[in-house]
Amino acid sequence: MELLNRTFIAPLDREDLFAIIKEIDNIVDALETVAHRFEIYGVEQIKPEAKILSEMIINCTKELKSVVENLKDSKNTKLIKEKIIEVNRIEDEGDIVYRNAIKKLFSENRDKPIEVIIWKEIFGFLEDTLDACEDVANVIEGVVTKNA
C-alpha cells in the first residue's frame, strides 16, 4: 500500500488498484486460514478432494497472476477477459468438487463426527479461497470494463 501511494501509475486509478490489492489480500488471508486449520487439527493425511481444491486454487492464482501482469497494457483486454472467464470456470467447478466432498464426507464418516467437523471446516475454507479468487477476477473485470 505504501508503494502504491508513492508510485505514479497511469493506466489505473489508485482506487481501482486499492480494490484489487484488497481482494488479493483476501486470498492470502483465506490461504492462511486453511494452513492454520491443518496445523490446529494436526491433519496428517490429506483427502483427495482437498488436493483437487488446492490444485484449483493454484490454477486460479496462476490465471490471476497473468491477468495482473497484463493490466499495464490496455491492448491485452481480450486476454484478460479470457483469463477471468477461466477463473470463473475453475471456481464453478470447485463448487461442484466442494459439494461432492461434503456429501462423501457425511456419507462415509457417520461414525466419525470429529473427522466430519474437521474436514467440513477445511473444505469450506478451501472453497472460500476459490471464492476469493473469483472476487479478484470480478473486481479486475469491472476495472477493465470501466477503463475500456
PDB file of C-alpha atoms in Angstrom:
ATOM      1  CA  MET A   1       0.000   0.000   0.000  1.00  0.00           C
ATOM      2  CA  GLU A   2       2.893   2.340   0.759  1.00  0.00           C
ATOM      3  CA  LEU A   3       4.390   1.630  -2.658  1.00  0.00           C
ATOM      4  CA  LEU A   4       1.035   2.344  -4.270  1.00  0.00           C
ATOM      5  CA  ASN A   5       0.846   5.721  -2.526  1.00  0.00           C
ATOM      6  CA  ARG A   6       4.371   6.646  -3.645  1.00  0.00           C
ATOM      7  CA  THR A   7       4.103   5.418  -7.225  1.00  0.00           C
ATOM      8  CA  PHE A   8       2.511   7.088 -10.197  1.00  0.00           C
ATOM      9  CA  ILE A   9       0.546   4.537 -12.184  1.00  0.00           C
ATOM     10  CA  ALA A  10      -1.168   5.966 -15.227  1.00  0.00           C
ATOM     11  CA  PRO A  11      -3.387   3.172 -16.614  1.00  0.00           C
ATOM     12  CA  LEU A  12      -5.498   2.571 -13.496  1.00  0.00           C
ATOM     13  CA  ASP A  13      -6.982   4.717 -10.769  1.00  0.00           C
ATOM     14  CA  ARG A  14      -5.487   4.317  -7.325  1.00  0.00           C
ATOM     15  CA  GLU A  15      -8.930   3.406  -6.011  1.00  0.00           C
ATOM     16  CA  ASP A  16      -9.171   0.555  -8.515  1.00  0.00           C
ATOM     17  CA  LEU A  17      -5.706  -0.677  -7.611  1.00  0.00           C
ATOM     18  CA  PHE A  18      -6.597  -0.494  -3.932  1.00  0.00           C
ATOM     19  CA  ALA A  19      -9.730  -2.587  -4.559  1.00  0.00           C
ATOM     20  CA  ILE A  20      -7.697  -5.194  -6.459  1.00  0.00           C
ATOM     21  CA  ILE A  21      -4.994  -5.310  -3.762  1.00  0.00           C
ATOM     22  CA  LYS A  22      -7.619  -5.663  -1.035  1.00  0.00           C
ATOM     23  CA  GLU A  23      -9.220  -8.614  -2.827  1.00  0.00           C
ATOM     24  CA  ILE A  24      -5.820 -10.255  -3.412  1.00  0.00           C
ATOM     25  CA  ASP A  25      -5.144  -9.869   0.304  1.00  0.00           C
ATOM     26  CA  ASN A  26      -8.372 -11.786   0.945  1.00  0.00           C
ATOM     27  CA  ILE A  27      -6.894 -14.727  -0.990  1.00  0.00           C
ATOM     28  CA  VAL A  28      -3.786 -14.635   1.190  1.00  0.00           C
ATOM     29  CA  ASP A  29      -5.905 -14.452   4.342  1.00  0.00           C
ATOM     30  CA  ALA A  30      -8.017 -17.404   3.198  1.00  0.00           C
ATOM     31  CA  LEU A  31      -4.906 -19.473   2.455  1.00  0.00           C
ATOM     32  CA  GLU A  32      -3.514 -18.664   5.898  1.00  0.00           C
ATOM     33  CA  THR A  33      -6.772 -19.789   7.454  1.00  0.00           C
ATOM     34  CA  VAL A  34      -6.618 -23.122   5.628  1.00  0.00           C
ATOM     35  CA  ALA A  35      -2.977 -23.645   6.620  1.00  0.00           C
ATOM     36  CA  HIS A  36      -3.752 -22.857  10.249  1.00  0.00           C
ATOM     37  CA  ARG A  37      -6.610 -25.382  10.277  1.00  0.00           C
ATOM     38  CA  PHE A  38      -4.277 -28.143   9.106  1.00  0.00           C
ATOM     39  CA  GLU A  39      -1.911 -27.215  11.922  1.00  0.00           C
ATOM     40  CA  ILE A  40      -4.568 -26.723  14.613  1.00  0.00           C
ATOM     41  CA  TYR A  41      -6.247 -30.048  13.875  1.00  0.00           C
ATOM     42  CA  GLY A  42      -2.977 -31.912  13.341  1.00  0.00           C
ATOM     43  CA  VAL A  43      -4.071 -33.229   9.966  1.00  0.00           C
ATOM     44  CA  GLU A  44      -1.597 -35.830   8.804  1.00  0.00           C
ATOM     45  CA  GLN A  45      -3.389 -37.304   5.811  1.00  0.00           C
ATOM     46  CA  ILE A  46      -4.869 -35.113   3.087  1.00  0.00           C
ATOM     47  CA  LYS A  47      -8.148 -36.126   1.495  1.00  0.00           C
ATOM     48  CA  PRO A  48      -8.115 -36.354  -2.315  1.00  0.00           C
ATOM     49  CA  GLU A  49     -10.794 -33.677  -2.598  1.00  0.00           C
ATOM     50  CA  ALA A  50      -8.604 -31.256  -0.632  1.00  0.00           C
ATOM     51  CA  LYS A  51      -5.794 -31.895  -3.099  1.00  0.00           C
ATOM     52  CA  ILE A  52      -8.140 -31.223  -6.006  1.00  0.00           C
ATOM     53  CA  LEU A  53      -9.394 -27.979  -4.463  1.00  0.00           C
ATOM     54  CA  SER A  54      -5.795 -26.951  -3.712  1.00  0.00           C
ATOM     55  CA  GLU A  55      -4.804 -27.543  -7.343  1.00  0.00           C
ATOM     56  CA  MET A  56      -7.764 -25.441  -8.414  1.00  0.00           C
ATOM     57  CA  ILE A  57      -6.600 -22.628  -6.142  1.00  0.00           C
ATOM     58  CA  ILE A  58      -3.119 -22.854  -7.646  1.00  0.00           C
ATOM     59  CA  ASN A  59      -4.592 -22.709 -11.152  1.00  0.00           C
ATOM     60  CA  CYS A  60      -6.758 -19.713 -10.275  1.00  0.00           C
ATOM     61  CA  THR A  61      -3.837 -17.819  -8.789  1.00  0.00           C
ATOM     62  CA  LYS A  62      -1.730 -18.539 -11.881  1.00  0.00           C
ATOM     63  CA  GLU A  63      -4.503 -17.118 -14.057  1.00  0.00           C
ATOM     64  CA  LEU A  64      -4.803 -14.076 -11.793  1.00  0.00           C
ATOM     65  CA  LYS A  65      -1.045 -13.541 -11.898  1.00  0.00           C
ATOM     66  CA  SER A  66      -1.241 -13.415 -15.678  1.00  0.00           C
ATOM     67  CA  VAL A  67      -4.185 -11.020 -15.507  1.00  0.00           C
ATOM     68  CA  VAL A  68      -2.337  -8.643 -13.188  1.00  0.00           C
ATOM     69  CA  GLU A  69       0.794  -8.777 -15.352  1.00  0.00           C
ATOM     70  CA  ASN A  70      -1.279  -7.820 -18.383  1.00  0.00           C
ATOM     71  CA  LEU A  71      -3.169  -4.961 -16.721  1.00  0.00           C
ATOM     72  CA  LYS A  72      -0.462  -2.467 -17.733  1.00  0.00           C
ATOM     73  CA  ASP A  73      -1.281  -2.824 -21.418  1.00  0.00           C
ATOM     74  CA  SER A  74      -4.796  -1.886 -22.473  1.00  0.00           C
ATOM     75  CA  LYS A  75      -4.290  -3.912 -25.686  1.00  0.00           C
ATOM     76  CA  ASN A  76      -4.483  -7.109 -23.636  1.00  0.00           C
ATOM     77  CA  THR A  77      -8.179  -6.728 -22.780  1.00  0.00           C
ATOM     78  CA  LYS A  78      -9.175  -9.856 -24.713  1.00  0.00           C
ATOM     79  CA  LEU A  79      -6.537 -11.984 -22.949  1.00  0.00           C
ATOM     80  CA  ILE A  80      -7.521 -10.553 -19.559  1.00  0.00           C
ATOM     81  CA  LYS A  81     -11.177 -11.369 -20.154  1.00  0.00           C
ATOM     82  CA  GLU A  82     -10.292 -14.922 -21.235  1.00  0.00           C
ATOM     83  CA  LYS A  83      -8.275 -15.415 -18.032  1.00  0.00           C
ATOM     84  CA  ILE A  84     -11.134 -14.015 -15.935  1.00  0.00           C
ATOM     85  CA  ILE A  85     -13.557 -16.432 -17.596  1.00  0.00           C
ATOM     86  CA  GLU A  86     -11.141 -19.266 -16.766  1.00  0.00           C
ATOM     87  CA  VAL A  87     -11.003 -18.212 -13.098  1.00  0.00           C
ATOM     88  CA  ASN A  88     -14.806 -18.181 -13.002  1.00  0.00           C
ATOM     89  CA  ARG A  89     -14.930 -21.606 -14.674  1.00  0.00           C
ATOM     90  CA  ILE A  90     -12.473 -23.078 -12.157  1.00  0.00           C
ATOM     91  CA  GLU A  91     -14.422 -21.588  -9.252  1.00  0.00           C
ATOM     92  CA  ASP A  92     -17.684 -23.042 -10.597  1.00  0.00           C
ATOM     93  CA  GLU A  93     -16.009 -26.443 -10.924  1.00  0.00           C
ATOM     94  CA  GLY A  94     -14.676 -26.003  -7.378  1.00  0.00           C
ATOM     95  CA  ASP A  95     -18.230 -25.552  -6.120  1.00  0.00           C
ATOM     96  CA  ILE A  96     -19.098 -28.963  -7.538  1.00  0.00           C
ATOM     97  CA  VAL A  97     -15.992 -30.595  -6.027  1.00  0.00           C
ATOM     98  CA  TYR A  98     -16.818 -28.967  -2.667  1.00  0.00           C
ATOM     99  CA  ARG A  99     -20.439 -30.158  -2.651  1.00  0.00           C
ATOM    100  CA  ASN A 100     -19.412 -33.682  -3.620  1.00  0.00           C
ATOM    101  CA  ALA A 101     -16.667 -33.697  -0.968  1.00  0.00           C
ATOM    102  CA  ILE A 102     -19.144 -32.697   1.737  1.00  0.00           C
ATOM    103  CA  LYS A 103     -21.671 -35.268   0.556  1.00  0.00           C
ATOM    104  CA  LYS A 104     -18.997 -38.002   0.569  1.00  0.00           C
ATOM    105  CA  LEU A 105     -17.671 -36.839   3.941  1.00  0.00           C
ATOM    106  CA  PHE A 106     -21.054 -37.222   5.604  1.00  0.00           C
ATOM    107  CA  SER A 107     -21.952 -40.490   3.891  1.00  0.00           C
ATOM    108  CA  GLU A 108     -18.636 -42.239   4.621  1.00  0.00           C
ATOM    109  CA  ASN A 109     -17.930 -40.945   8.133  1.00  0.00           C
ATOM    110  CA  ARG A 110     -21.177 -41.233  10.046  1.00  0.00           C
ATOM    111  CA  ASP A 111     -19.341 -42.873  12.934  1.00  0.00           C
ATOM    112  CA  LYS A 112     -16.505 -40.289  12.983  1.00  0.00           C
ATOM    113  CA  PRO A 113     -18.081 -36.952  13.956  1.00  0.00           C
ATOM    114  CA  ILE A 114     -14.755 -35.268  14.796  1.00  0.00           C
ATOM    115  CA  GLU A 115     -13.377 -36.085  11.355  1.00  0.00           C
ATOM    116  CA  VAL A 116     -16.546 -34.740   9.769  1.00  0.00           C
ATOM    117  CA  ILE A 117     -16.244 -31.481  11.721  1.00  0.00           C
ATOM    118  CA  ILE A 118     -12.556 -31.041  10.839  1.00  0.00           C
ATOM    119  CA  TRP A 119     -12.886 -31.771   7.148  1.00  0.00           C
ATOM    120  CA  LYS A 120     -16.152 -29.886   6.710  1.00  0.00           C
ATOM    121  CA  GLU A 121     -14.361 -26.806   8.005  1.00  0.00           C
ATOM    122  CA  ILE A 122     -11.239 -27.350   5.895  1.00  0.00           C
ATOM    123  CA  PHE A 123     -13.262 -27.978   2.727  1.00  0.00           C
ATOM    124  CA  GLY A 124     -15.242 -24.837   3.487  1.00  0.00           C
ATOM    125  CA  PHE A 125     -12.125 -22.712   3.802  1.00  0.00           C
ATOM    126  CA  LEU A 126     -10.664 -24.161   0.608  1.00  0.00           C
ATOM    127  CA  GLU A 127     -13.881 -23.267  -1.190  1.00  0.00           C
ATOM    128  CA  ASP A 128     -13.785 -19.785   0.392  1.00  0.00           C
ATOM    129  CA  THR A 129     -10.308 -19.366  -1.090  1.00  0.00           C
ATOM    130  CA  LEU A 130     -11.644 -20.186  -4.543  1.00  0.00           C
ATOM    131  CA  ASP A 131     -14.422 -17.655  -3.947  1.00  0.00           C
ATOM    132  CA  ALA A 132     -11.772 -15.066  -3.052  1.00  0.00           C
ATOM    133  CA  CYS A 133     -10.013 -15.782  -6.351  1.00  0.00           C
ATOM    134  CA  GLU A 134     -13.266 -15.229  -8.199  1.00  0.00           C
ATOM    135  CA  ASP A 135     -13.791 -11.976  -6.282  1.00  0.00           C
ATOM    136  CA  VAL A 136     -10.401 -10.711  -7.514  1.00  0.00           C
ATOM    137  CA  ALA A 137     -11.348 -11.647 -11.078  1.00  0.00           C
ATOM    138  CA  ASN A 138     -14.685  -9.850 -10.738  1.00  0.00           C
ATOM    139  CA  VAL A 139     -13.076  -6.655  -9.418  1.00  0.00           C
ATOM    140  CA  ILE A 140     -10.499  -6.697 -12.195  1.00  0.00           C
ATOM    141  CA  GLU A 141     -13.211  -7.308 -14.765  1.00  0.00           C
ATOM    142  CA  GLY A 142     -15.033  -4.227 -13.509  1.00  0.00           C
ATOM    143  CA  VAL A 143     -11.855  -2.156 -13.648  1.00  0.00           C
ATOM    144  CA  VAL A 144     -11.038  -3.317 -17.179  1.00  0.00           C
ATOM    145  CA  THR A 145     -14.595  -2.631 -18.345  1.00  0.00           C
ATOM    146  CA  LYS A 146     -14.507   0.822 -16.768  1.00  0.00           C
ATOM    147  CA  ASN A 147     -11.206   1.685 -18.460  1.00  0.00           C
ATOM    148  CA  ALA A 148     -12.009   0.138 -21.866  1.00  0.00           C
TER     149      ALA A 148
END
